[in-house]
PDB file of C-alpha atoms in Angstrom:
ATOM      1  CA  UNK A   1       7.898  -7.856   2.855  1.00  0.00           C
ATOM      2  CA  UNK A   2       4.503  -8.853   4.171  1.00  0.00           C
ATOM      3  CA  UNK A   3       2.570  -5.668   3.427  1.00  0.00           C
ATOM      4  CA  UNK A   4      -0.323  -7.391   1.613  1.00  0.00           C
ATOM      5  CA  UNK A   5      -0.901  -9.786   4.507  1.00  0.00           C
ATOM      6  CA  UNK A   6      -0.565  -6.916   7.005  1.00  0.00           C
ATOM      7  CA  UNK A   7      -3.101  -4.737   5.157  1.00  0.00           C
ATOM      8  CA  UNK A   8      -5.610  -7.537   4.606  1.00  0.00           C
ATOM      9  CA  UNK A   9      -5.396  -8.513   8.284  1.00  0.00           C
ATOM     10  CA  UNK A  10      -6.302  -4.992   9.438  1.00  0.00           C
ATOM     11  CA  UNK A  11      -8.985  -4.370   6.787  1.00  0.00           C
ATOM     12  CA  UNK A  12     -10.811  -7.524   7.859  1.00  0.00           C
ATOM     13  CA  UNK A  13     -10.506  -6.494  11.510  1.00  0.00           C
ATOM     14  CA  UNK A  14     -11.805  -2.917  11.209  1.00  0.00           C
ATOM     15  CA  UNK A  15     -14.189  -2.779   8.253  1.00  0.00           C
ATOM     16  CA  UNK A  16     -16.928  -5.214   9.185  1.00  0.00           C
ATOM     17  CA  UNK A  17     -16.643  -6.560   5.620  1.00  0.00           C
ATOM     18  CA  UNK A  18     -15.798 -10.207   4.990  1.00  0.00           C
ATOM     19  CA  UNK A  19     -14.892  -9.753   1.310  1.00  0.00           C
ATOM     20  CA  UNK A  20     -11.392  -8.227   1.264  1.00  0.00           C
ATOM     21  CA  UNK A  21      -9.156  -9.103  -1.678  1.00  0.00           C
ATOM     22  CA  UNK A  22      -6.018  -7.980  -3.474  1.00  0.00           C
ATOM     23  CA  UNK A  23      -7.729  -8.311  -6.846  1.00  0.00           C
ATOM     24  CA  UNK A  24     -11.220  -7.492  -8.096  1.00  0.00           C
ATOM     25  CA  UNK A  25     -11.445 -10.858  -9.865  1.00  0.00           C
ATOM     26  CA  UNK A  26     -10.822 -12.623  -6.563  1.00  0.00           C
ATOM     27  CA  UNK A  27     -13.335 -10.434  -4.736  1.00  0.00           C
ATOM     28  CA  UNK A  28     -16.218 -11.669  -6.901  1.00  0.00           C
ATOM     29  CA  UNK A  29     -19.564 -10.042  -7.494  1.00  0.00           C
ATOM     30  CA  UNK A  30     -20.943  -9.849  -3.951  1.00  0.00           C
ATOM     31  CA  UNK A  31     -21.096  -6.277  -2.676  1.00  0.00           C
ATOM     32  CA  UNK A  32     -19.928  -4.647  -0.502  1.00  0.00           C
ATOM     33  CA  UNK A  33     -16.285  -5.489  -1.042  1.00  0.00           C
ATOM     34  CA  UNK A  34     -12.863  -3.991  -0.332  1.00  0.00           C
ATOM     35  CA  UNK A  35     -10.072  -4.299  -2.890  1.00  0.00           C
ATOM     36  CA  UNK A  36      -6.522  -3.177  -2.085  1.00  0.00           C
ATOM     37  CA  UNK A  37      -3.460  -2.681  -4.266  1.00  0.00           C
ATOM     38  CA  UNK A  38       0.132  -2.316  -3.088  1.00  0.00           C
ATOM     39  CA  UNK A  39       1.562   0.450  -5.268  1.00  0.00           C
ATOM     40  CA  UNK A  40       5.063   0.642  -3.833  1.00  0.00           C
ATOM     41  CA  UNK A  41       7.091  -1.073  -1.176  1.00  0.00           C
ATOM     42  CA  UNK A  42      10.548   0.341  -0.473  1.00  0.00           C
ATOM     43  CA  UNK A  43      13.135  -0.251   2.218  1.00  0.00           C
ATOM     44  CA  UNK A  44      14.158   2.561   4.507  1.00  0.00           C
ATOM     45  CA  UNK A  45      16.831   2.645   7.178  1.00  0.00           C
ATOM     46  CA  UNK A  46      14.887   4.008  10.142  1.00  0.00           C
ATOM     47  CA  UNK A  47      15.187   1.254  12.703  1.00  0.00           C
ATOM     48  CA  UNK A  48      18.366   0.749  14.675  1.00  0.00           C
ATOM     49  CA  UNK A  49      20.067  -2.516  15.609  1.00  0.00           C
ATOM     50  CA  UNK A  50      20.239  -3.757  12.025  1.00  0.00           C
ATOM     51  CA  UNK A  51      16.500  -4.161  11.479  1.00  0.00           C
ATOM     52  CA  UNK A  52      15.037  -3.232   8.106  1.00  0.00           C
ATOM     53  CA  UNK A  53      11.988  -1.001   7.893  1.00  0.00           C
ATOM     54  CA  UNK A  54       9.624  -0.739   4.931  1.00  0.00           C
ATOM     55  CA  UNK A  55       7.479   2.066   3.581  1.00  0.00           C
ATOM     56  CA  UNK A  56       4.486   1.057   1.478  1.00  0.00           C
ATOM     57  CA  UNK A  57       1.820   2.938  -0.442  1.00  0.00           C
ATOM     58  CA  UNK A  58      -1.481   1.060  -0.656  1.00  0.00           C
ATOM     59  CA  UNK A  59      -4.711   2.032  -2.433  1.00  0.00           C
ATOM     60  CA  UNK A  60      -7.823   0.689  -0.713  1.00  0.00           C
ATOM     61  CA  UNK A  61     -11.081   0.785  -2.690  1.00  0.00           C
ATOM     62  CA  UNK A  62     -14.358   0.299  -0.823  1.00  0.00           C
ATOM     63  CA  UNK A  63     -17.115  -0.732  -3.258  1.00  0.00           C
ATOM     64  CA  UNK A  64     -20.847  -0.729  -2.606  1.00  0.00           C
ATOM     65  CA  UNK A  65     -24.108  -0.260  -4.482  1.00  0.00           C
ATOM     66  CA  UNK A  66     -24.477   3.258  -3.047  1.00  0.00           C
ATOM     67  CA  UNK A  67     -22.064   6.083  -2.399  1.00  0.00           C
ATOM     68  CA  UNK A  68     -23.398   6.330   1.162  1.00  0.00           C
ATOM     69  CA  UNK A  69     -22.544   2.651   1.721  1.00  0.00           C
ATOM     70  CA  UNK A  70     -19.058   3.030   0.231  1.00  0.00           C
ATOM     71  CA  UNK A  71     -18.374   6.105   2.372  1.00  0.00           C
ATOM     72  CA  UNK A  72     -19.492   4.225   5.492  1.00  0.00           C
ATOM     73  CA  UNK A  73     -17.046   1.413   4.787  1.00  0.00           C
ATOM     74  CA  UNK A  74     -14.260   3.907   4.014  1.00  0.00           C
ATOM     75  CA  UNK A  75     -14.934   5.757   7.279  1.00  0.00           C
ATOM     76  CA  UNK A  76     -14.595   2.501   9.220  1.00  0.00           C
ATOM     77  CA  UNK A  77     -11.324   1.743   7.424  1.00  0.00           C
ATOM     78  CA  UNK A  78     -10.005   5.285   8.002  1.00  0.00           C
ATOM     79  CA  UNK A  79     -10.807   5.086  11.723  1.00  0.00           C
ATOM     80  CA  UNK A  80      -9.199   1.649  11.986  1.00  0.00           C
ATOM     81  CA  UNK A  81      -5.914   2.458  10.249  1.00  0.00           C
ATOM     82  CA  UNK A  82      -5.185   6.209  10.425  1.00  0.00           C
ATOM     83  CA  UNK A  83      -2.388   6.865  12.931  1.00  0.00           C
ATOM     84  CA  UNK A  84      -2.744   3.324  14.259  1.00  0.00           C
ATOM     85  CA  UNK A  85      -0.328   0.491  14.918  1.00  0.00           C
ATOM     86  CA  UNK A  86      -1.122  -3.203  14.580  1.00  0.00           C
ATOM     87  CA  UNK A  87       0.552  -6.536  14.054  1.00  0.00           C
ATOM     88  CA  UNK A  88      -0.241  -9.616  12.009  1.00  0.00           C
ATOM     89  CA  UNK A  89       1.511 -12.974  12.079  1.00  0.00           C
ATOM     90  CA  UNK A  90       4.432 -11.814   9.913  1.00  0.00           C
ATOM     91  CA  UNK A  91       4.698  -8.021  10.191  1.00  0.00           C
ATOM     92  CA  UNK A  92       4.085  -5.025  12.439  1.00  0.00           C
ATOM     93  CA  UNK A  93       2.755  -1.668  11.281  1.00  0.00           C
ATOM     94  CA  UNK A  94       4.199   1.073  13.435  1.00  0.00           C
ATOM     95  CA  UNK A  95       2.619   4.011  11.591  1.00  0.00           C
ATOM     96  CA  UNK A  96      -0.163   4.307   9.036  1.00  0.00           C
ATOM     97  CA  UNK A  97      -1.518   7.531   7.560  1.00  0.00           C
ATOM     98  CA  UNK A  98      -4.501   8.000   5.252  1.00  0.00           C
ATOM     99  CA  UNK A  99      -3.217  10.581   2.775  1.00  0.00           C
ATOM    100  CA  UNK A 100      -6.035  10.860   0.215  1.00  0.00           C
ATOM    101  CA  UNK A 101      -9.690   9.986  -0.422  1.00  0.00           C
ATOM    102  CA  UNK A 102     -11.569   9.935  -3.742  1.00  0.00           C
ATOM    103  CA  UNK A 103     -15.220   9.121  -4.413  1.00  0.00           C
ATOM    104  CA  UNK A 104     -15.781   7.223  -7.668  1.00  0.00           C
ATOM    105  CA  UNK A 105     -18.405   5.726  -9.940  1.00  0.00           C
ATOM    106  CA  UNK A 106     -17.577   2.343 -11.435  1.00  0.00           C
ATOM    107  CA  UNK A 107     -19.524   2.134 -14.677  1.00  0.00           C
ATOM    108  CA  UNK A 108     -20.835  -1.038 -16.289  1.00  0.00           C
ATOM    109  CA  UNK A 109     -18.242  -3.214 -17.897  1.00  0.00           C
ATOM    110  CA  UNK A 110     -16.170  -3.621 -14.738  1.00  0.00           C
ATOM    111  CA  UNK A 111     -15.636  -7.386 -14.419  1.00  0.00           C
ATOM    112  CA  UNK A 112     -17.610  -9.050 -11.673  1.00  0.00           C
ATOM    113  CA  UNK A 113     -19.607  -6.017 -10.559  1.00  0.00           C
ATOM    114  CA  UNK A 114     -23.184  -4.863 -10.876  1.00  0.00           C
ATOM    115  CA  UNK A 115     -24.044  -2.473 -13.697  1.00  0.00           C
ATOM    116  CA  UNK A 116     -23.126   0.592 -11.663  1.00  0.00           C
ATOM    117  CA  UNK A 117     -21.300   0.598  -8.336  1.00  0.00           C
ATOM    118  CA  UNK A 118     -20.031   3.385  -6.122  1.00  0.00           C
ATOM    119  CA  UNK A 119     -16.612   3.352  -4.547  1.00  0.00           C
ATOM    120  CA  UNK A 120     -14.338   5.323  -2.280  1.00  0.00           C
ATOM    121  CA  UNK A 121     -10.575   4.997  -2.677  1.00  0.00           C
ATOM    122  CA  UNK A 122      -8.231   5.700   0.213  1.00  0.00           C
ATOM    123  CA  UNK A 123      -4.465   6.027  -0.116  1.00  0.00           C
ATOM    124  CA  UNK A 124      -2.491   4.639   2.821  1.00  0.00           C
ATOM    125  CA  UNK A 125       1.147   5.302   3.649  1.00  0.00           C
ATOM    126  CA  UNK A 126       2.379   2.509   5.893  1.00  0.00           C
ATOM    127  CA  UNK A 127       5.660   2.133   7.752  1.00  0.00           C
ATOM    128  CA  UNK A 128       6.249  -1.426   8.913  1.00  0.00           C
ATOM    129  CA  UNK A 129       8.785  -4.110   9.684  1.00  0.00           C
ATOM    130  CA  UNK A 130       8.814  -7.861   9.341  1.00  0.00           C
ATOM    131  CA  UNK A 131       8.439  -9.776  12.617  1.00  0.00           C
TER     132      UNK A 131
END
């Protein structure tokens, strides 16, 4: 179950952003930043020959000081993952679909961010297997 490593690998490759983290506290206060959260990770029996496949739901939040900036990052992520396949050191994604997009305002009080930040959240459905 290497979905976090698989997602981070591809987000760094396609977004043009060097700050990609699984937690907002780790991401720090330098914008723009991408934060991802693995919401579910379940086994499925789709692959033959005894291999185990996984289906994961991941929320990817692209944060910037402007909505235009956040949308630009989200568009790069969408292009780089939607209906794409890729492999990292420990896992291979054989299908990824972007199923939802929401534009958000992060108000003051969010730890580690500027007073007001804009964000776009994408929901990814990923089918993958361990290498």
